[in-house]
Structure formats: C-alpha cells, structure tokens
Coordinates of C-alpha atoms and ligand atoms in Angstrom, one line a residue:
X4 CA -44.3 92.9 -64.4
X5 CA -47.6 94.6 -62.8
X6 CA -49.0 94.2 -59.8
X7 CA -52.7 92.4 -59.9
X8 CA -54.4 92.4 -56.8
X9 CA -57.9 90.5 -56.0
X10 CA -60.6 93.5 -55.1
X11 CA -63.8 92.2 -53.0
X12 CA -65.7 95.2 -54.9
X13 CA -65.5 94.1 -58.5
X14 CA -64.7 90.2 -57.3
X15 CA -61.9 90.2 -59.9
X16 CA -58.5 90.0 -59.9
X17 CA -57.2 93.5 -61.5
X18 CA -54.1 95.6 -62.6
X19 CA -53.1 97.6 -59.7
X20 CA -52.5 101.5 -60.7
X21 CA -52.6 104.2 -57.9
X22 CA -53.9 107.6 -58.4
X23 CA -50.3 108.9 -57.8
X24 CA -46.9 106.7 -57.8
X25 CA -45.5 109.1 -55.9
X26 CA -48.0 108.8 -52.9
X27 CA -49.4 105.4 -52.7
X28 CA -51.9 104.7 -49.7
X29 CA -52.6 101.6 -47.7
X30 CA -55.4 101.3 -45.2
X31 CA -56.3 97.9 -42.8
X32 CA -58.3 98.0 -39.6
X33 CA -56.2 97.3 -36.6
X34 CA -57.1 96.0 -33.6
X35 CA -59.0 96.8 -30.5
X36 CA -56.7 96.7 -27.5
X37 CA -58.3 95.4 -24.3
X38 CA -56.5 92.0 -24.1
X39 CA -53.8 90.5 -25.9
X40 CA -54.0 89.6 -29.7
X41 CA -54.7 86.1 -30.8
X42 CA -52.5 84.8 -33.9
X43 CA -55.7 85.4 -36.5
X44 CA -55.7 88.5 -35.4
X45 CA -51.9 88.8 -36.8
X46 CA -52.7 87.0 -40.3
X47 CA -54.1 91.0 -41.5
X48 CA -50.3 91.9 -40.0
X49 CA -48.4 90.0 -42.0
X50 CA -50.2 89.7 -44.9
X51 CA -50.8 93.2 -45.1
X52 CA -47.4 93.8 -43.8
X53 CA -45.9 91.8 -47.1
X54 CA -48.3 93.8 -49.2
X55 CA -46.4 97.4 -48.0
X56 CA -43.1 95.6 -48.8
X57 CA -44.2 94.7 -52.3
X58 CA -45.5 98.1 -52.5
X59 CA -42.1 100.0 -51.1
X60 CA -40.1 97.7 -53.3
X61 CA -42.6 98.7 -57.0
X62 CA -42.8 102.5 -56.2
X63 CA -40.1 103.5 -53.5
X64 CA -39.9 103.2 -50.0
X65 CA -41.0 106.6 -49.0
X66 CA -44.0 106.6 -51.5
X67 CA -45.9 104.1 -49.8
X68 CA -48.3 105.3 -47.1
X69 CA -49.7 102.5 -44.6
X70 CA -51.9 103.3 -42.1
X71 CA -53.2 100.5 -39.0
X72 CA -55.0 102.3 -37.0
X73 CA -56.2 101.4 -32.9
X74 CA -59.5 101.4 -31.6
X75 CA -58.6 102.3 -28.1
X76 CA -62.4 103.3 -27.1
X77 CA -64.6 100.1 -26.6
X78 CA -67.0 98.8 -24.2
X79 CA -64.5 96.3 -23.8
X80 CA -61.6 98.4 -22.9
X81 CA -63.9 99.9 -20.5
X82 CA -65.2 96.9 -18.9
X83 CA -61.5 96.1 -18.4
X84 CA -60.8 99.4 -16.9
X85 CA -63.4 99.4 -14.5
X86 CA -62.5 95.8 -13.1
X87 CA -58.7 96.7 -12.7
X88 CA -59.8 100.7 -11.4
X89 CA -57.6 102.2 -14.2
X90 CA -58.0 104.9 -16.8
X91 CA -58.7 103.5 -20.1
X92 CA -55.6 104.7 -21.5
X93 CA -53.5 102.4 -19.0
X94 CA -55.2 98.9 -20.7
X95 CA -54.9 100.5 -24.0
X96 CA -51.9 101.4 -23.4
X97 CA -50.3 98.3 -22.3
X98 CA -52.1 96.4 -24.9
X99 CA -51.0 98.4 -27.7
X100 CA -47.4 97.7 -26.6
X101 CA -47.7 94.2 -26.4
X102 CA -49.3 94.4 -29.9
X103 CA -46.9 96.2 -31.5
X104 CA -43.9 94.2 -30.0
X105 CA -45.5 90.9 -31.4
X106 CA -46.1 92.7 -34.8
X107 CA -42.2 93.4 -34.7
X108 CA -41.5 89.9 -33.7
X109 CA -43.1 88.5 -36.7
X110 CA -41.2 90.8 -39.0
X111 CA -44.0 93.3 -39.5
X112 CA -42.2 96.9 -40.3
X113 CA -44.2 99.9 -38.8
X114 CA -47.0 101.3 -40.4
X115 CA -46.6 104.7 -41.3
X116 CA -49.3 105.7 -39.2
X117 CA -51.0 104.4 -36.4
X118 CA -53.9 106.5 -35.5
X119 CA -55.7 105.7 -32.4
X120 CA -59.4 107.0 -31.9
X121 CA -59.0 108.9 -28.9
X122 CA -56.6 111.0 -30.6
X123 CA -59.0 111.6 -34.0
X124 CA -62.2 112.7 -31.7
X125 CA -62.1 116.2 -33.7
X126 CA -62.0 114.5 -36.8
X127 CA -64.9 112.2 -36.2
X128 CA -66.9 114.9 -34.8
X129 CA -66.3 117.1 -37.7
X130 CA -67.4 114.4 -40.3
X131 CA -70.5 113.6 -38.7
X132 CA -71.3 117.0 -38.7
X133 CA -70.4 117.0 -42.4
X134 CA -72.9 113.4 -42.5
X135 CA -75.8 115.5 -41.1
X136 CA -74.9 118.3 -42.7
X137 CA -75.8 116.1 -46.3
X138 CA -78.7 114.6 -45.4
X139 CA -76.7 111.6 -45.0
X140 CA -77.2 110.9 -41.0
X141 CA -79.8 111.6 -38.5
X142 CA -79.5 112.8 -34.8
X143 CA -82.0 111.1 -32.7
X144 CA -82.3 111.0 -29.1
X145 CA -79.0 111.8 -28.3
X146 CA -77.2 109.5 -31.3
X147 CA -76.8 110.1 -34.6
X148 CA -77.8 107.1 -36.9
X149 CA -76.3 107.1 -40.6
X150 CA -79.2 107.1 -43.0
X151 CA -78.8 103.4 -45.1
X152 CA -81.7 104.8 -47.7
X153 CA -79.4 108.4 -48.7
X154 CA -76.9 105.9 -50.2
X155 CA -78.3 104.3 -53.1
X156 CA -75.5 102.0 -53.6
X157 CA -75.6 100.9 -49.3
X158 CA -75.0 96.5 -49.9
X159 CA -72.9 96.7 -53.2
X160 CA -69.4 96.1 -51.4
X161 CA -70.5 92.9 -49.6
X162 CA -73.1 92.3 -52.6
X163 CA -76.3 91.5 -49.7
X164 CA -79.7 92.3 -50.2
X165 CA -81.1 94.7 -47.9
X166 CA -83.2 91.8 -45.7
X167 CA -79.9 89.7 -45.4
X168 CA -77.8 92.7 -44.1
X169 CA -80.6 93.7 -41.5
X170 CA -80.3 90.0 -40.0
X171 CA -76.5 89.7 -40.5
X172 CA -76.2 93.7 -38.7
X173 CA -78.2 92.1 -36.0
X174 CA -78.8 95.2 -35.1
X175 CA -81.2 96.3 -32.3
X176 CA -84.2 98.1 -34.2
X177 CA -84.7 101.0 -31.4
X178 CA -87.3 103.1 -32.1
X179 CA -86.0 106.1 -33.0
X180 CA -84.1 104.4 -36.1
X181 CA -85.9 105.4 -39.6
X182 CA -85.3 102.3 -41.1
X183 CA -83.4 99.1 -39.3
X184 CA -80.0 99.2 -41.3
X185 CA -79.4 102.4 -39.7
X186 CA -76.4 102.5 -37.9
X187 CA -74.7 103.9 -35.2
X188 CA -72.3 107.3 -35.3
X189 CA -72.7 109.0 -32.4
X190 CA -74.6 107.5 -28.9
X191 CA -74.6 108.7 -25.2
X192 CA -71.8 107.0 -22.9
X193 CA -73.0 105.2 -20.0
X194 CA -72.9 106.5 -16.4
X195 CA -68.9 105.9 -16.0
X196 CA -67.9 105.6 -19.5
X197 CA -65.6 108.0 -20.9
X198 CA -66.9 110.8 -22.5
X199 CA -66.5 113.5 -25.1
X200 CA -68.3 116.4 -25.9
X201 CA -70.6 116.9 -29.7
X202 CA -73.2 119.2 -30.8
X203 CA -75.4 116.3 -30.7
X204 CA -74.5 115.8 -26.6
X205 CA -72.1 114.1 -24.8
X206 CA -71.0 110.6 -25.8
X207 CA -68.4 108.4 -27.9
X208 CA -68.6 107.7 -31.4
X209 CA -70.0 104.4 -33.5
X210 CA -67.5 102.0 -34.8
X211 CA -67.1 102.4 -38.4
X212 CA -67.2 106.4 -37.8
X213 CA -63.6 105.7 -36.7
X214 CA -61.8 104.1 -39.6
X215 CA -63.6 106.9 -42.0
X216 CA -62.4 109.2 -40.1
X217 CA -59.3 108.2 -39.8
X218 CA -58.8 107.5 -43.0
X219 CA -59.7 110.9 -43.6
X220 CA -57.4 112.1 -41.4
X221 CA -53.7 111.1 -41.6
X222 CA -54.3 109.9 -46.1
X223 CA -56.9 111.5 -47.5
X224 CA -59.5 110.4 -49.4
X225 CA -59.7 108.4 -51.4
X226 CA -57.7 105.6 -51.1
X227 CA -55.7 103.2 -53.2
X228 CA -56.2 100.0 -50.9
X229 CA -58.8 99.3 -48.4
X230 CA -57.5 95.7 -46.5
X231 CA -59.0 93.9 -43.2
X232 CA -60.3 90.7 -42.8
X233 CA -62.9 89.0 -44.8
X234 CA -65.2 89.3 -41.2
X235 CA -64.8 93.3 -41.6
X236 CA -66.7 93.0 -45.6
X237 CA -70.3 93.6 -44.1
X238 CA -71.2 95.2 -41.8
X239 CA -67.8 97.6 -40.9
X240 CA -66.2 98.2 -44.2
X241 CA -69.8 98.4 -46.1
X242 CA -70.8 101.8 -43.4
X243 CA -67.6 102.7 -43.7
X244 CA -68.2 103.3 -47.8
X245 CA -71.2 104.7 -47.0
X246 CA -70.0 107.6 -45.0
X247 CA -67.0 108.1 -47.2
X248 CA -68.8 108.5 -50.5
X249 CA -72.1 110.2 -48.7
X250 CA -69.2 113.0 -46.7
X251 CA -67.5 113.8 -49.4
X252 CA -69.9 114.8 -51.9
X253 CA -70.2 111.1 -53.8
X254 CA -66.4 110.8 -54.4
X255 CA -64.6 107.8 -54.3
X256 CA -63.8 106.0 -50.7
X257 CA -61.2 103.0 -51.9
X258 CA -60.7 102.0 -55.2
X259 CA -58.9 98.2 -54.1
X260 CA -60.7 96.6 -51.4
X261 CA -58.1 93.4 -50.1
X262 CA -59.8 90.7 -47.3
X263 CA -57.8 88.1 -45.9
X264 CA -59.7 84.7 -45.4
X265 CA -60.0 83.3 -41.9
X266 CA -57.2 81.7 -39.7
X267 CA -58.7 78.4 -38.3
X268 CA -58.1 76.2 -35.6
X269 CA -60.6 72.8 -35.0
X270 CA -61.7 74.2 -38.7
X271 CA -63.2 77.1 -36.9
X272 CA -62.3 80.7 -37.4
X273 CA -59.9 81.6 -34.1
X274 CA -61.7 84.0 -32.2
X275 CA -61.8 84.6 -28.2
X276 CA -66.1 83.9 -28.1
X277 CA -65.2 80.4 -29.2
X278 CA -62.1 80.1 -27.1
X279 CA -60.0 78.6 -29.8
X280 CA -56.9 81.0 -29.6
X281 CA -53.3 80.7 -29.3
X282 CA -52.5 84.2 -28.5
X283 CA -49.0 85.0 -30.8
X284 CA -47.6 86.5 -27.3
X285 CA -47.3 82.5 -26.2
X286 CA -46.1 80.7 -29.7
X287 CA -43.6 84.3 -29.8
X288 CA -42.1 82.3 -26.5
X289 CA -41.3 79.3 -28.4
X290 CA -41.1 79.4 -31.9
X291 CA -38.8 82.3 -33.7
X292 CA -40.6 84.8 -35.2
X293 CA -40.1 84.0 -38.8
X294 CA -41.3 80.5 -38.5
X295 CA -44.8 81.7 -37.2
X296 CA -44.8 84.3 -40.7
X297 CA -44.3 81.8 -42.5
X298 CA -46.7 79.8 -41.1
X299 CA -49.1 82.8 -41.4
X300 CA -48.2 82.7 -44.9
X301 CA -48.1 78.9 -46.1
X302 CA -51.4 79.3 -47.6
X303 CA -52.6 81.9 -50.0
X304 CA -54.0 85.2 -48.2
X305 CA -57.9 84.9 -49.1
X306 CA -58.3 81.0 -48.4
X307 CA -58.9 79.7 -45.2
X308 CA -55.4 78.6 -43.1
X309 CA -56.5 76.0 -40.3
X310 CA -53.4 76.6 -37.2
X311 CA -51.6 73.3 -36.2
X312 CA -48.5 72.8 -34.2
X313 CA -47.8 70.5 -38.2
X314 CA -48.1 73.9 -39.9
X315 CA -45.7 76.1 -37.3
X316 CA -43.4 72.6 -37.5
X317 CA -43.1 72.7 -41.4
X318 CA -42.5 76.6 -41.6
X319 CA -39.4 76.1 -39.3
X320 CA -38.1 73.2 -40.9
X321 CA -38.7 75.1 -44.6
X322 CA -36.7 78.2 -42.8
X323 CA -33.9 75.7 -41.3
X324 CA -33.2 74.4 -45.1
X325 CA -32.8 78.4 -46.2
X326 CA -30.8 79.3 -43.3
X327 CA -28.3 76.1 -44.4
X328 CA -27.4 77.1 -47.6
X329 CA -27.2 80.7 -45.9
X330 CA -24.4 79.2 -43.8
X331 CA -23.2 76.8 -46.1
X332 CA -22.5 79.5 -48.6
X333 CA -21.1 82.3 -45.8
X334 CA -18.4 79.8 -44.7
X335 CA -18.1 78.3 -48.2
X336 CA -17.4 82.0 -49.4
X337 CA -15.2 82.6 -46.3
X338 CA -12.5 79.7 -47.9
X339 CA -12.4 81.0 -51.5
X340 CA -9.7 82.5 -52.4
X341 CA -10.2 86.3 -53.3
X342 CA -9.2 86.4 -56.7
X343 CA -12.4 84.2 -57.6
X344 CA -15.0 86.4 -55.8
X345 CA -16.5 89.3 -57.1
X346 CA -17.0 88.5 -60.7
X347 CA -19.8 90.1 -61.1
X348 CA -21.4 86.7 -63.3
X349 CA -24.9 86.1 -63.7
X350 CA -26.7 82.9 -62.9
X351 CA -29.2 82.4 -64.8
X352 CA -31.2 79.7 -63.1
X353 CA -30.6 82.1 -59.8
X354 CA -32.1 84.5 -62.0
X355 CA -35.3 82.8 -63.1
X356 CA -36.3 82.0 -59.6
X357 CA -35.8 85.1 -58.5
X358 CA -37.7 86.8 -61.1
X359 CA -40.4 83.9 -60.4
X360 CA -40.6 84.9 -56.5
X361 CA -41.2 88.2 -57.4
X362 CA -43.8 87.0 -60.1
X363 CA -45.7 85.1 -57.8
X364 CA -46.1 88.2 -55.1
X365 CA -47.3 90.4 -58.0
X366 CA -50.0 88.1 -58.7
X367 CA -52.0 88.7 -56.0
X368 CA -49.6 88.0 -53.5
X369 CA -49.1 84.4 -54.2
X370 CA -47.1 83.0 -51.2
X371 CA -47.0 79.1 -52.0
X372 CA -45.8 79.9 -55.2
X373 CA -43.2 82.5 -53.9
X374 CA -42.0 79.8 -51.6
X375 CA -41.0 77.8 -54.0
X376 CA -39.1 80.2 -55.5
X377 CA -37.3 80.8 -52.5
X378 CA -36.4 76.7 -52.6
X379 CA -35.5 76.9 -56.0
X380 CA -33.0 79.4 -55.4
X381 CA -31.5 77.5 -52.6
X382 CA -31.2 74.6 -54.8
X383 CA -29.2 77.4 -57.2
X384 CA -26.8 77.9 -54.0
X385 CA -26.3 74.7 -52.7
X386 CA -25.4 73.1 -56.8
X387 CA -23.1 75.9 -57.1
X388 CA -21.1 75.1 -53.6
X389 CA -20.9 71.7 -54.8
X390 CA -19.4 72.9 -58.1
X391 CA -17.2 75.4 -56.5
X392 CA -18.3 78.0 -58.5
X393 CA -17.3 81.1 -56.6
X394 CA -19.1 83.3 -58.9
X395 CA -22.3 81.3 -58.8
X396 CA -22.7 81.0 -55.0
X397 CA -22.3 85.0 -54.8
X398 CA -24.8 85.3 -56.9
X399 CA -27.0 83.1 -55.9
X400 CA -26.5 84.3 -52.3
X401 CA -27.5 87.7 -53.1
X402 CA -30.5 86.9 -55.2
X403 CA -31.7 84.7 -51.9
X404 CA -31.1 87.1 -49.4
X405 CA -32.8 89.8 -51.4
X406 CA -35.7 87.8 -52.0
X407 CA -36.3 86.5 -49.0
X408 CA -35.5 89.7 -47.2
X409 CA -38.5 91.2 -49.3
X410 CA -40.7 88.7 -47.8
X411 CA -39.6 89.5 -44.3
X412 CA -37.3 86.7 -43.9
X413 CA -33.4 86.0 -43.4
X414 CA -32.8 88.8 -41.4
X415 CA -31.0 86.8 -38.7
X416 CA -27.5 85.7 -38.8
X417 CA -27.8 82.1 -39.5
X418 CA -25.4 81.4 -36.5
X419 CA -28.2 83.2 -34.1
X420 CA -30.8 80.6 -36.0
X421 CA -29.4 78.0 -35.3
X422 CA -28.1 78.6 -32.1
X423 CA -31.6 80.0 -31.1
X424 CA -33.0 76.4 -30.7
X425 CA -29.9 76.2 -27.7
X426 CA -30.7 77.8 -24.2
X427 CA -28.0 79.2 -22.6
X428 CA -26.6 76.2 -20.4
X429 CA -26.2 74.6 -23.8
X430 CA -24.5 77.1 -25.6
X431 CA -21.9 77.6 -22.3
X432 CA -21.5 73.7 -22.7
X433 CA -20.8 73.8 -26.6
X434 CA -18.6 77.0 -26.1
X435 CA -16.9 75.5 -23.5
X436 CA -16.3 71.6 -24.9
X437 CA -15.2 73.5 -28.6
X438 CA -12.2 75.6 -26.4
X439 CA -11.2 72.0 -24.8
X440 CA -10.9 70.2 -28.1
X441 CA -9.1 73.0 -29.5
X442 CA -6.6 72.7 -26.6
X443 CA -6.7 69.0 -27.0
X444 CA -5.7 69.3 -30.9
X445 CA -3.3 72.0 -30.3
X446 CA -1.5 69.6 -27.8
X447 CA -2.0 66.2 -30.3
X448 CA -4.1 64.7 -27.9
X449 CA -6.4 62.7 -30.3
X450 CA -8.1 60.2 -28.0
X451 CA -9.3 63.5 -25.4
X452 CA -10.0 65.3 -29.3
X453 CA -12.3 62.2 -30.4
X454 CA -13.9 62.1 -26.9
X455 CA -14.6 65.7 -27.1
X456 CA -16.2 64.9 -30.9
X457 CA -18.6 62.8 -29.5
X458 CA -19.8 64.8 -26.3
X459 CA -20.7 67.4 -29.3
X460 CA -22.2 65.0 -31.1
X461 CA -24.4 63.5 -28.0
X462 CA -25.3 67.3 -27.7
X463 CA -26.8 67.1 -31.3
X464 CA -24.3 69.8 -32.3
X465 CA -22.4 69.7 -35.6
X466 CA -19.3 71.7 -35.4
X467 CA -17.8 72.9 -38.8
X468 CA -14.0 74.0 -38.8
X469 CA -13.6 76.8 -41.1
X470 CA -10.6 79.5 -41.9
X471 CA -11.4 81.4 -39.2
X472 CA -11.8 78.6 -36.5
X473 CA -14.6 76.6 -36.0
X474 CA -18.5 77.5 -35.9
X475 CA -21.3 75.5 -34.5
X476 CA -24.7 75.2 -35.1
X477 CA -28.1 72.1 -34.0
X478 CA -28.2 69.5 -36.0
X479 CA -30.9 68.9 -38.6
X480 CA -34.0 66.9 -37.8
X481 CA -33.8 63.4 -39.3
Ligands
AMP520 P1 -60.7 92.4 -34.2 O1 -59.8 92.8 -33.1 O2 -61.5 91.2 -33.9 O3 -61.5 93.5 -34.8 O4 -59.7 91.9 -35.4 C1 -58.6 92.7 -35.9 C2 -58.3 92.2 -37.3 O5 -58.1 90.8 -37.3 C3 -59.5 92.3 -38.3 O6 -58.9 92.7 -39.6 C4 -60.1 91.0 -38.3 O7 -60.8 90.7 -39.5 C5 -58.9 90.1 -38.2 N1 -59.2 88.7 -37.6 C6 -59.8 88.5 -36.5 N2 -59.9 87.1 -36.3 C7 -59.3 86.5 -37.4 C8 -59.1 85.2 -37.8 N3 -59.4 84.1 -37.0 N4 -58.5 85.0 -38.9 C9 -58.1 86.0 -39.7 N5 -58.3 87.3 -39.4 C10 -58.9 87.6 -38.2
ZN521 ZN1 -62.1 99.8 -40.1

C-alpha cells in the first residue's frame, strides 16, 4: 500500500515519498493563544494529529517529526494583557495549557515540537537578515517589507493573480511599501507593546516570518508536509513560501502542502468575529473526548463539516456500538475455556476489513470510508461471539483494537465508557443495589433479588453476570 496524499500545490492527489524514511517532517500552524480555542480550531488537531499516526505507523514512531508551533506574540494577546495588567506570557501561558489539555482530551498525541515565537526571536531575526541580505526584503521606516516582485513564482501556491491577492491581503498600502503585496516582517511595537531588539530597530516580527522561521529552526528545510487550514492557503502559507525559497538560495520550502476544509456551524465557517463557536473546552465537559474526534472526523478532511449537536450524537452512538462488541468480546473471552484461546487462527473477513481501514487512511486520509471498516470489523466480532468461535473473536478483537487504536480511538476500558455517561450518585446507587442483590441471591431471597432487578432496570442499567461476578454498564439508546 502507499500513502497518496491530496497537495494544494499541484491540486492532485500524489504518492507520498519523503526525502528521508528515516527522518520524516510534519509542519501545521497552531494557534494563537489569547483566549480559548473554538472546536474548528481543533479540526487541524485531529486531522493532522491522525496524519502523524499514519505516518509513525508507515515509517516508525521515532522517524516522524511533527512540529505545531504557538504564536504567543499578537496584538491580541496584548490587548488581553493590558486589560487584565499581566505580562504577556501569563495569557499565553494559560491559554496554551488549556489548549494543550483539550488537544489531549480529543486523543491528539504531542507534537514533537511545539515552538513558540517568543522563544525563536533569534531565529527570525537571523532570517530576515538573510531576506535583506538577498535582495529579497526591504527595510523601510523602521519595518522590513518582503519584496513580492524578487519572487517570480509569489501567487503559484494559492494559484491568484496578482490583483486578486492585493484585495484578498487587504493590506494597507503605506507609503513606504514598493509595491502593495508587500508584506510585513519586521515593524515597530507600539508604546507598551512588548519589544525586541533588530538591526532594523526595535519591534516584533510579521506573522508569516514566524512559521518560516520556525520551521527553519527545530526541522529544517525543506519539508515533507506543509498542513493548516484551507483559510492559511493565501495569504500566510503563500509569504511563508516566499521567504523559504527566496532565504535559502531558491531551494525547496514544502514539497506536500495538506489544508483541511472549514468546520461550519449555521453553514458558516466557526470563527469568534462571527460568534458562531462552541469552544471544545465546553463540549470537553459533556461529551467524551472520542465522540467529539470522531465527530471532527465523520466527514472527509478537505470538505466542509457543518457542527450539530446530530453530528456529536451519531459519533457517540457509532463509538457506543464499538465499545459493545469491545465488552461483549472481553467478557465472552473471560468464559472460554483456555484450551480454545490462543490459536493463533486467522480471520479472514477480520482481515479484509482491517486491511480496508488502513486502505482508506492511505488514500488521502479517507475517514468515512475507514469507519466503515471499523463497523465491518465489529460485525467480524460480534458473528464470531455468536458462533463461539474462540479463535475468531481473538482475532477479531485484536485487529479492532489495533485499528481503531491507530485512529485514536478505543483507548478506554469499555467499563469506564459506559459507566462515563453515570455521575457519581448513580454509580454509588448501581454499586450499592448490585452488593444487595448479591446478598439477596446468596440468601435465596428471589422476590428481594427480582425487586432488586428492576430498580436496576428503572436505572437504565443492564447488569451482566460473568465468571468473575457481575459487571454493569448504561443501556443502549432505543
Ligand atoms: P487561528 O487561531 O484562527 O489562526 O486558527 C488556527 C488553526 O485553525 C488554523 O490552521 C486555521 O486554519 C484553523 N481554523 C480556524 N477556524 C477554523 C474552522 N472554522 N474550521 C477549520 N479550521 C479552522
Ligand atoms: Zn504558519
């Protein structure tokens, strides 16, 4: 099987080979932390997240390099500092936590790196020194401007003509711009702002300076994958090729660029100038973590995903039918006698869908399509419980939780899962009732046993008596 991935530059679907297999390298832009993140802003996360899975599971874990970096310099960090009377590091700071504790709550591993701009001032100082140095940027009036006319090839990322990008840049023409594309790499901090010393005088540094730097700085350039979302195409990742290629003597800046399509809600992207935002910090509170990625990734990456409480409802019921046949099979297993386990048989239906979920991931990362290879190979698990095949439900077991486990999901006991949906007072009363009607039986009390049956049942709690007493877990939504 080979990887294909979808790259915005050539607008093709392509065979994915990186300049080394031993040292593959991942790039997406991260977020600015000033407030906390709204779900959208988590749709890069996870889809990117599941791409560095795919990628640690092709060439090796420790050959895959991801990097996520933090803009933690911002007018609206500072804005936010000034109202509260903080240092900027103390709302960056906080915000970054709460960001990387919902990135962990919806299964995201940790990048690699995570390079924050404050920390990479040397860097982006030295390469827009190197920028000047090739003709390639300007300093003017204490900024430096990138030069859009040194790069003949400035537009061919997001594929707009020159008059289109100066609208869509809507960039303020000041006068000491040579031409009105020109963009920002270096400009003077406002009175209160914080503040860093250049050759060019003191200030803070443009936007798309940062990523190229960064980039720069903890991979290397160039790249293997460039990702961020489809807003990021023009202008950020388009200056951001510019500078790469124009400071490093024309090389190569990325050679896969990946966008993820929009995350709506009211079929409008989600963004906080709108207003239409569910921050993932809230729906974190109420739904488990793997229901919202799988929400996030119910639709395929580069198509638009409009956000209802329908879509979030589906992706927990879709989970609650895996994490059954989980159980099912655990307690199913836990009964068969040990001289049938461990066979070591094949399944081949098992098989097929397994080899069809990972199919459908190397095809450009094809989730609905991987999802139903996930519910084929339940179907595999729950036909071989009712056939008693020991062998089969191993197998098929295995193959589930491996799959699934690549795709960031079925990491929890499916006890917790279910139990999850109970608040505490609820699992006391369950505990509590279970220890009675185990008394009750013990003693032959059948009437105080049935009585006990239906409390559970009033509780919506199916109880299920296995060799090693008896488990409990909600009962399925008719
Ligand atoms: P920002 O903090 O707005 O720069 O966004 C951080 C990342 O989230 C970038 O990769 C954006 O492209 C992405 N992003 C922001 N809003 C959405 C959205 N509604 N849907 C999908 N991606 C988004
Ligand atoms: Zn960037």
């Amino acid at each position: 099987m080979t990887l294909n991935l979808y790259d915005t530059m050539s607008r093709a679907k392509r065979p994915f080979a990186p300049k080394d297999p031993g040292r593959v390298t991942l790039y997406v832009c991260g977020p600015t932390v000033y407030n906390y993140a709204h779900i959208g802003n988590f749709r890069p996360v996870v889809v990117f997240d599941l791409l560095f899975r795919v990628l640690r599971d092709l060439y090796g874990a420790d050959a895959v390099l991801y990097a996520a970096n933090v803009t933690d310099v911002d007018d609206k960090i500072n804005r936010k500092a000034a109202e509260e009377g903080v240092p900027i590091a103390t709302i960056s700071g906080r915000y970054l936590d709460a960001y990387n504790a919902d990135a962990a709550a919806l299964g995201a591993l940790p990048p690699t790196f995570q390079p924050r701009v404050t920390e990479t001032m040397d860097a982006i100082v030295k390469m827009i020194g190197d920028l000047v140095g090739q003709n390639a940027a300007y300093p003017a009036e204490g900024h430096v401007l990138f030069d859009t006319q040194a790069f003949a090839d400035y537009g061919k990322l997001s594929g707009r003509p020159m008059d289109e990008m100066i609208a869509g840049a809507r960039v303020e023409v000041a006068p000491y711009k040579r031409h009105p594309a020109d963009f920002v790499l270096w400009k003077p901090s406002k009175p209160g702002e914080p503040v860093w010393e250049s050759p060019w005088g003191p200030g803070r540094p443009g936007w798309h300076i940062e990523c190229t730097a960064m980039i720069e700085a903890v991979l290397g350039l160039p790249i293997d994958i460039h990702g961020g979302g489809i807003d990021l195409v023009f202008p950020h990742h388009e200056n951001e090729l510019a500078q790469g290629v124009c400071a490093g003597h024309g090389r190569d800046y990325a050679h896969v660029w990946m966008h993820n399509g929009f995350l709506n809600m009211s079929d409008e992207k989600m963004s906080k100038s709108v207003g239409n935002v569910a921050l993932a910090h809230d729906l974190l509170g109420e739904y488990p973590g793997e229901a919202i990625r799988w929400a996030l990734l119910a639709g395929h990456y580069r198509q638009p995903l409009e956000w209802t409480g329908e879509l979030i409802g589906q992706a927990k019921s879709a989970l609650d039918r895996l994490y059954r046949a989980l159980d099912d099979s655990g307690r199913f297993l836990a009964g068969a006698p040990t001289s049938a386990r461990a066979s070591g048989g094949e399944h081949r239906g098992g098989v097929m869908a397994y080899d069809a979920v990972q199919a459908a991931l190397q095809d450009d990362l094809n989730t609905p399509l991987a999802f139903a290879g996930l519910f084929q190979l339940s179907d595999h698990l729950r036909s071989a419980i009712m056939g008693k095949d020991v062998a089969g439900v191993e197998r098929c077991r295995a193959l589930l939780l491996e799959a699934a486990q690549l795709m960031g999901f079925l990491t929890a006991d499916p006890g917790a899962w279910f139990q999850g949906g109970a608040d505490d007072d609820l699992k006391a009363k369950v505990e509590a009732l279970i220890a009675e009607r185990l008394t009750a039986r013990a003693e032959k009390n059948w009437p105080e046993a049935d009585r006990i049956r239906d409390a559970l049942v009033a509780l919506n709690v199916e109880v299920m008596d296995g060799p090693t007493g008896a488990t409990w877990r909600i009962k399925e939504q008719a």
